[in-house]
Coordinates of C-alpha atoms and ligand atoms in Angstrom, one line a residue:
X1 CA 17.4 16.5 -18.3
X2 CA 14.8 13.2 -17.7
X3 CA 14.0 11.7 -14.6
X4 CA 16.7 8.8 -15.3
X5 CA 19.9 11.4 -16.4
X6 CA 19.1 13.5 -12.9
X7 CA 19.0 10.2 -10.7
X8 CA 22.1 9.3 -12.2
X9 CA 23.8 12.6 -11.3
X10 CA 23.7 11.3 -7.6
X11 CA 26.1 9.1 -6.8
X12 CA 25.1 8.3 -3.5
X13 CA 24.5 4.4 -3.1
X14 CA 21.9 2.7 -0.6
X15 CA 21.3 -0.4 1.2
X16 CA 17.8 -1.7 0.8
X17 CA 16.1 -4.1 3.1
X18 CA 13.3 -6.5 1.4
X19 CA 10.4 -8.5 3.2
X20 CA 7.7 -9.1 0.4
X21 CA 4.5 -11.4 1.7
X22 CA 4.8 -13.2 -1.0
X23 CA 6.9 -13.7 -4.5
X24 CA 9.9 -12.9 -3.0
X25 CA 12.2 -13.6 -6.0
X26 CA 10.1 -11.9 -8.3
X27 CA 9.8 -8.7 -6.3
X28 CA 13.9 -9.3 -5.6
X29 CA 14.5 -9.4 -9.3
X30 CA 12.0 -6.4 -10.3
X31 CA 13.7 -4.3 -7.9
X32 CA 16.9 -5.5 -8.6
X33 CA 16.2 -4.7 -12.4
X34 CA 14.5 -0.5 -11.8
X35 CA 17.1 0.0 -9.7
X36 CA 20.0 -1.0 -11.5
X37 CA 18.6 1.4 -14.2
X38 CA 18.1 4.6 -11.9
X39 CA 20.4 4.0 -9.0
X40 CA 23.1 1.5 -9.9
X41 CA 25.5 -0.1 -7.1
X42 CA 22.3 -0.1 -4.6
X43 CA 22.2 -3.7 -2.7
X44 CA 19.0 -5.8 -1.8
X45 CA 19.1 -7.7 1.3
X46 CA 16.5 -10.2 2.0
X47 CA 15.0 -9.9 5.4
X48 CA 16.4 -12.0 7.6
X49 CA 20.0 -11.4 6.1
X50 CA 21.1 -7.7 6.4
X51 CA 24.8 -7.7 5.1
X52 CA 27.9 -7.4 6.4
X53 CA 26.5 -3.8 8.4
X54 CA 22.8 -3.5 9.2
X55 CA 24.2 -0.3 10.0
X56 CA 24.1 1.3 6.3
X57 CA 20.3 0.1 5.8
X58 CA 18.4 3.1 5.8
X59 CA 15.3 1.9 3.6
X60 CA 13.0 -1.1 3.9
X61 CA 10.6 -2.5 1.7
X62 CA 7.8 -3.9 3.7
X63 CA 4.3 -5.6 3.8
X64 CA 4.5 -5.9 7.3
X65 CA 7.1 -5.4 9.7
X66 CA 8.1 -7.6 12.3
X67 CA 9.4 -5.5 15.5
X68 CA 12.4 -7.5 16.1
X69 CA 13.3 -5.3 12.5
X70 CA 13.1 -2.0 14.0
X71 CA 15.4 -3.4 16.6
X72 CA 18.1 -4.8 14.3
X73 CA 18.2 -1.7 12.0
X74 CA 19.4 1.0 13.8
X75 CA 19.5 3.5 11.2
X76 CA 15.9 3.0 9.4
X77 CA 15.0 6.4 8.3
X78 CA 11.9 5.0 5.9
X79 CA 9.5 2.4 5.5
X80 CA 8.1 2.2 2.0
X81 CA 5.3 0.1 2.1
X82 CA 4.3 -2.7 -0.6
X83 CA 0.6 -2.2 -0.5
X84 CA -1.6 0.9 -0.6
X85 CA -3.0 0.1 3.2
X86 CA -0.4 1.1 5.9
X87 CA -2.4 0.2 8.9
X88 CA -0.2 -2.5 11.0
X89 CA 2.8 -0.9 9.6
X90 CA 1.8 3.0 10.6
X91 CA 0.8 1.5 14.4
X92 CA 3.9 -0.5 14.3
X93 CA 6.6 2.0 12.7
X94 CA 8.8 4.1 15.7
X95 CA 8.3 7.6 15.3
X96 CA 10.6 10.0 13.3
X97 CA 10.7 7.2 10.1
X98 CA 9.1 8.1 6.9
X99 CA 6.6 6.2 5.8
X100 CA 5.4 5.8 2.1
X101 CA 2.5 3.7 0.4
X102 CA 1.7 2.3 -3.1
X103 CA -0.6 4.6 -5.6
X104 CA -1.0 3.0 -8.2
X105 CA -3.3 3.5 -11.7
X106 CA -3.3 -0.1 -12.3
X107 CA -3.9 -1.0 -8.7
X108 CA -6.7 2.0 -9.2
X109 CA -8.3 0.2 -12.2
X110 CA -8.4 -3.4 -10.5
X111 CA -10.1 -2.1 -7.3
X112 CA -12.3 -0.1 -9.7
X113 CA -13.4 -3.7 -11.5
X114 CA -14.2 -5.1 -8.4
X115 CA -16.2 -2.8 -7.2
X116 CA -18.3 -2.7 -10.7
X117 CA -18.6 -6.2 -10.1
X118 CA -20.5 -6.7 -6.9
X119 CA -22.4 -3.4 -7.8
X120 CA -23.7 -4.4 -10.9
X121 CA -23.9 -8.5 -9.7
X122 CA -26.0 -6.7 -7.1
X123 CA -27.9 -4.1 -8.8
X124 CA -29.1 -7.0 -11.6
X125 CA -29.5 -9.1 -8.9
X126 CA -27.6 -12.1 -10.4
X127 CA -27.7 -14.0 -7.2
X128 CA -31.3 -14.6 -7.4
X129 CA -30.9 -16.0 -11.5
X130 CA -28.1 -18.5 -9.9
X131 CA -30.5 -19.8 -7.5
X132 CA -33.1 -20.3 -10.2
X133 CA -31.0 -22.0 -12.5
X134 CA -30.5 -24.8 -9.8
X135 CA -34.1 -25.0 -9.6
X136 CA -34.1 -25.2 -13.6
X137 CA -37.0 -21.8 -12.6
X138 CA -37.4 -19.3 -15.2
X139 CA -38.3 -16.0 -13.3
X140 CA -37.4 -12.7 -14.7
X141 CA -37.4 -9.5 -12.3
X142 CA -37.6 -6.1 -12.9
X143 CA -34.8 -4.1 -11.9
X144 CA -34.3 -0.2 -11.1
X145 CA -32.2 2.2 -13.6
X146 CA -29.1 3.2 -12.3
X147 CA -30.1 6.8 -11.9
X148 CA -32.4 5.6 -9.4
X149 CA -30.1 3.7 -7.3
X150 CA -28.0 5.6 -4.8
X151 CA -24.3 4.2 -4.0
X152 CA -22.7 5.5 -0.9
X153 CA -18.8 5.0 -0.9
X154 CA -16.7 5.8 2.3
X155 CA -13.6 7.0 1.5
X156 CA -12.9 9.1 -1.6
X157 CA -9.0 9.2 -1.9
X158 CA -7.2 7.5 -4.7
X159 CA -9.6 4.2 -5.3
X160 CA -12.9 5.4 -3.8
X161 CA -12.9 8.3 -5.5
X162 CA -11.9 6.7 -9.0
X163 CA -14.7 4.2 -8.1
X164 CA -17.2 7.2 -7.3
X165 CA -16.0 8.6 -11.2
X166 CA -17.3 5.9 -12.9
X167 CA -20.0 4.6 -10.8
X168 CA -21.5 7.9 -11.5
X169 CA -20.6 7.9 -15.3
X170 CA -22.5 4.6 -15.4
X171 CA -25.9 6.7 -14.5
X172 CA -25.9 6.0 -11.2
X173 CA -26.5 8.4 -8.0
X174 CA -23.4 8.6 -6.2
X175 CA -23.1 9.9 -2.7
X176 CA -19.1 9.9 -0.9
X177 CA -17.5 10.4 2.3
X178 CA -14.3 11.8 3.1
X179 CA -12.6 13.1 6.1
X180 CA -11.9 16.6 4.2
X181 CA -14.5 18.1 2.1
X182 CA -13.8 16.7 -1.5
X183 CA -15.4 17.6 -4.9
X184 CA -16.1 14.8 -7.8
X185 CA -17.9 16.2 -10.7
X186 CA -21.7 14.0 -10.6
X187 CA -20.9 12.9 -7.0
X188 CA -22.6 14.4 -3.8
X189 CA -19.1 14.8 -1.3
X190 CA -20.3 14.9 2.2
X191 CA -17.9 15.3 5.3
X192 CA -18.1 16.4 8.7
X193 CA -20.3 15.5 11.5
X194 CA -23.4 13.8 10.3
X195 CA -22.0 12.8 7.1
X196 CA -21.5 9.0 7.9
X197 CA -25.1 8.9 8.5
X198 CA -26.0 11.2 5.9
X199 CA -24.9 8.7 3.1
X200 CA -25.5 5.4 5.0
X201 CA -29.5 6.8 5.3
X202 CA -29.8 7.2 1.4
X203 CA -27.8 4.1 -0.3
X204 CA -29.1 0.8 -0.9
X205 CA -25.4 -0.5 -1.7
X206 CA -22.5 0.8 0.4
X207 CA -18.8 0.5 -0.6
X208 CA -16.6 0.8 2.0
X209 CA -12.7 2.4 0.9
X210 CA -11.1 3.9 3.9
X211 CA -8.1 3.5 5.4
X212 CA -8.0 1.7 8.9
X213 CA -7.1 4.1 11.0
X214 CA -7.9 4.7 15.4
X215 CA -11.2 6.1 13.5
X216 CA -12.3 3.7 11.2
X217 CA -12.1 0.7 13.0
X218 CA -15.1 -0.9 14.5
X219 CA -17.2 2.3 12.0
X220 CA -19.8 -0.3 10.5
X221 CA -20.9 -1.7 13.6
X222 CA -25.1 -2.3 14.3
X223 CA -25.8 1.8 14.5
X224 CA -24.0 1.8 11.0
X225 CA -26.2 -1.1 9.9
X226 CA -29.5 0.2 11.1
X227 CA -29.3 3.6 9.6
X228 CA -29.2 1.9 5.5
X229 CA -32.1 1.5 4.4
X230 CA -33.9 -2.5 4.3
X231 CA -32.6 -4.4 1.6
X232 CA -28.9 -2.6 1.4
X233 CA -26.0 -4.4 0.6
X234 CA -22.4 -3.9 2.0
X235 CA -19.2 -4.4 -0.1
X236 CA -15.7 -3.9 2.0
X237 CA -12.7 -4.0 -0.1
X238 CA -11.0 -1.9 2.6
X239 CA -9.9 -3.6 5.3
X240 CA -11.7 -6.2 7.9
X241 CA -11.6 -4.6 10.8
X242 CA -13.6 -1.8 10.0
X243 CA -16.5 -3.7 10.2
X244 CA -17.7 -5.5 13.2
X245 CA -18.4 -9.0 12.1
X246 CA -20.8 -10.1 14.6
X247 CA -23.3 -7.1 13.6
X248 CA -22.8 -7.7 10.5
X249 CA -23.8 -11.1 10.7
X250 CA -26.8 -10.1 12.8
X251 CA -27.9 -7.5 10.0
X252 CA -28.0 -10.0 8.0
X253 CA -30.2 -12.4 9.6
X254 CA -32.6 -10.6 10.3
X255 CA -33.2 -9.2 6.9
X256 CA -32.2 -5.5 7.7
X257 CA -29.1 -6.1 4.8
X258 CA -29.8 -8.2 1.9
X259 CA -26.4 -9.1 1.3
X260 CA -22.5 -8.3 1.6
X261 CA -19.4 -8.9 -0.6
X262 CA -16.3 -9.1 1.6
X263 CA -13.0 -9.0 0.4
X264 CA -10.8 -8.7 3.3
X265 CA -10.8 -9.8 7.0
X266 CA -9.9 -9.3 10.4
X267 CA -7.8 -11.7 10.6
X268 CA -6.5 -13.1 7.0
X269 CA -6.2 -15.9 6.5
X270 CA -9.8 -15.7 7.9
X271 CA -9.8 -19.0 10.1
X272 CA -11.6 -21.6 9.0
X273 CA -14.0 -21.7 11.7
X274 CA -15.2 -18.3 11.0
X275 CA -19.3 -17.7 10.4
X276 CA -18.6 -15.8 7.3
X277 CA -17.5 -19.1 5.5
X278 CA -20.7 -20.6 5.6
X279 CA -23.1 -17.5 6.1
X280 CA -25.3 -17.4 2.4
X281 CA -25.9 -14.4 2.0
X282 CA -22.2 -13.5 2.0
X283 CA -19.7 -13.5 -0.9
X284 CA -15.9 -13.6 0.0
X285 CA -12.7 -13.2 -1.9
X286 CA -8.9 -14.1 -0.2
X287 CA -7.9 -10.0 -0.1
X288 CA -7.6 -9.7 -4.1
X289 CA -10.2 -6.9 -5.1
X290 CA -7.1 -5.4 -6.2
X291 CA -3.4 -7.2 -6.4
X292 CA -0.2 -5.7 -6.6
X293 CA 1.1 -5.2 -10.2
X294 CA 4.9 -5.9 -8.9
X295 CA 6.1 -4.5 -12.1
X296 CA 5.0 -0.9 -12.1
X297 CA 5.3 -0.9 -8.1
X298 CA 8.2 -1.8 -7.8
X299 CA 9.3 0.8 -10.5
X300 CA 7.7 3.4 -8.2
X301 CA 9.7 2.1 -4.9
X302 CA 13.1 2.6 -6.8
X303 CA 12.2 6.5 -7.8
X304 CA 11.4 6.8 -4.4
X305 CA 14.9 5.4 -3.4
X306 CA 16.5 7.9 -5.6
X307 CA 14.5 10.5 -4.6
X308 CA 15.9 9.4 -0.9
X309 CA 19.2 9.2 -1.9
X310 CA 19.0 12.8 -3.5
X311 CA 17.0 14.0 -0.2
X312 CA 14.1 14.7 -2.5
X313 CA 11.0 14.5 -1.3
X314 CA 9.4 11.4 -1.2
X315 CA 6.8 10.7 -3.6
X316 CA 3.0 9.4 -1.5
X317 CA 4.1 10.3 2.0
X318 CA 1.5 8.8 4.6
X319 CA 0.8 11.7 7.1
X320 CA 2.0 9.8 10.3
X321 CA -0.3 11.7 12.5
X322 CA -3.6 11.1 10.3
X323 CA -2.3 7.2 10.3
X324 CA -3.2 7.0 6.3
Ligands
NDP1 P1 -6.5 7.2 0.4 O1 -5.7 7.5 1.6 O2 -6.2 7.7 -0.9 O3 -8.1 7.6 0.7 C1 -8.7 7.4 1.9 C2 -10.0 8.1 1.9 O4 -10.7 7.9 3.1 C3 -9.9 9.7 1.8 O5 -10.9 10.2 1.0 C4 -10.0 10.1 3.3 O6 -10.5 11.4 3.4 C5 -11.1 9.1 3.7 N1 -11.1 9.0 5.2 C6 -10.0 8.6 6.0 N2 -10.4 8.6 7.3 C7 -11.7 9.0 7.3 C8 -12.7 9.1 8.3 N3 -12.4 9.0 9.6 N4 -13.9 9.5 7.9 C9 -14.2 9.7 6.6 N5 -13.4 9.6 5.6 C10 -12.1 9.2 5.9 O7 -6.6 5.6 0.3 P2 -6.8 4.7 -0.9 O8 -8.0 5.1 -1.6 O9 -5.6 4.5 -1.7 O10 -7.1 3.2 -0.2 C11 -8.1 3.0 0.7 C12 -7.9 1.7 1.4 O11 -8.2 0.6 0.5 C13 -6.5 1.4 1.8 O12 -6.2 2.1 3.0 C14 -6.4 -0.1 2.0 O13 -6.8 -0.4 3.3 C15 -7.5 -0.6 1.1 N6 -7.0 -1.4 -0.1 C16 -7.5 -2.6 -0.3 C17 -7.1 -3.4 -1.3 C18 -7.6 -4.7 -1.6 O14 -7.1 -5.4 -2.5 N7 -8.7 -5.1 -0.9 C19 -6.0 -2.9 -2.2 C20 -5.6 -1.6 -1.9 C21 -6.1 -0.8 -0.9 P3 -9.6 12.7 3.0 O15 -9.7 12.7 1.5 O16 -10.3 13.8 3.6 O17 -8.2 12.5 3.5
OXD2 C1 -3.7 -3.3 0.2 C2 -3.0 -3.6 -1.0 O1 -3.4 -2.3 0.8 O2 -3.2 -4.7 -1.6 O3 -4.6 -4.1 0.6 O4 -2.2 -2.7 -1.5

């Protein structure tokens, strides 16, 4: 029987709460469309509006949670989250309610782009050529072959270690860090004490892909810095708070890092008044190294409805305890 025939065989129906960050409508309609297909008679309500009985919503769909939600849904039992980072959400989420997170091959391939992009903007070192063609200067460099460039990435789940796959298929010397040992064919997996520093000492560009978690935050403060070698470059498409800005800003200025790409903040919008603005030697982008494809997501989130309503287990589970 396919996946479809079996969901249909439960005739269990659910009330879903919705709060998207942004295109609403669109995820409202998506949703509205895979779950009429797999689990028909299921109702969307739009945060703030929860039906005639906030009682009967069991599952919300959620960037972020406001608290006041927890409060007004006394029957929550799951959180599926819109994005593939659960941070706020797992802080903010009351115990005993399951929470799930986006995995995604598309979102997978996007962050994988991005990451090719500052590393081989970096490794070709395209910044210099832009500041020459404003000088009208014509000043070739030499440049290293990937196999003798070492790339560090932190983090080696679903996008770090996709990133670490083809980084390393591209000739270059990969080195990753996970909190478990891992194994990637052509990649040197490190974990355990030591290992942060072990792949810091020994890559001239970093990539940073872990979760924000009570360990990660504040991670690539000025020890982190001090222990890549001159010249290294930082790119954080994880989240902002893992890195301590002020450090990093310091690092920069004097030299010790030649450059950073930063794709996400501490606080986002990141105010305008922030150094990192204005700071040269720093690339930014709004939080888009990798966006939501709404259409395969939100086919995911309806599965994992049915697979609710079926008291299935639920497909990406976040281990509340590890926070990721
Ligand atoms: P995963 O949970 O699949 O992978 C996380 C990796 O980090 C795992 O290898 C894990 O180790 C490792 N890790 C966790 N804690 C530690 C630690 N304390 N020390 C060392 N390693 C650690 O996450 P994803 O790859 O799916 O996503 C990573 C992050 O990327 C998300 O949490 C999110 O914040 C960010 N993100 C950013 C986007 C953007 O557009 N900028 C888009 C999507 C995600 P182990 O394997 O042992 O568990
Ligand atoms: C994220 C996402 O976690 O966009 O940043 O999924």
């Amino acid at each position: 029987m396919g996946a479809k025939a079996q969901h249909l065989r439960y005739t269990r129906t659910m009330d879903v709460l919705l709060l998207a960050p942004r295109d609403h409508e669109r995820w409202h309609d998506a949703l509205t469309l895979h779950l009429a297909r797999v689990l028909p008679g299921t109702r969307i309500h739009r945060w703030p509006e929860l039906g005639p009985d906030p009682h009967a919503i069991e599952i919300a769909m959620v960037w972020t949670a406001p608290p006041v939600m927890f409060e007004k849904l006394p029957n929550l039992r799951c959180v599926m989250a819109l994005g593939a980072g659960v941070d706020d959400l797992a802080r903010a989420l009351p115990p005993g309610i399951a929470l799930t997170r986006v995995v995604d091959p598309a979102l997978t391939a996007s962050m994988t782009e991005y990451v090719l992009f500052h590393v081989l903007r970096h490794h070709r070192g395209m910044d210099a050529y832009a500041a020459d063609r404003s000088q009208r200067a014509w000043h070739p460099r030499p440049y290293p072959p990937a196999s003798s460039r070492t790339i560090g990435i932190l983090g080696l789940g679903e996008l770090g270690g996709h990133v670490a796959r083809t980084l390393a298929g591209l000739g270059f010397r990969v080195c990753g860090l996970s909190r478990t040992e891992a194994r990637i064919a052509g990649v040197t997996c490190v974990s355990g004490e030591g290992a942060l520093e072990t792949v810091l000492g020994q890559s001239e560009i970093v990539v940073c892909l872990l979760p924000l978690t009570g360990e990660t935050r504040d991670l690539l403060d000025a020890h982190a810095f001090a222990r890549m070698p001159r010249g290294a470059y930082l790119i954080n498409a994880a989240r902002g708070a893992v890195v301590v800005d002020a450090d990093l800003i310091a690092a920069l200025d004097t030299g010790h890092l030649s450059g950073a790409a930063l794709d996400v903040f501490r606080q986002e919008p990141l105010p305008p008044e922030h150094p990192f603005w204005t700071h040269p030697k720093i690339t930014m982008t709004p939080h888009v190294a990798s966006l939501t494809n709404l259409e395969s997501v939100a086919a995911q989130l309806a599965d994992n409805v049915c697979r609710y309503a079926a008291g299935k287990p639920l497909a990406h589970q976040v281990d509340r305890t590890r926070g990721y």
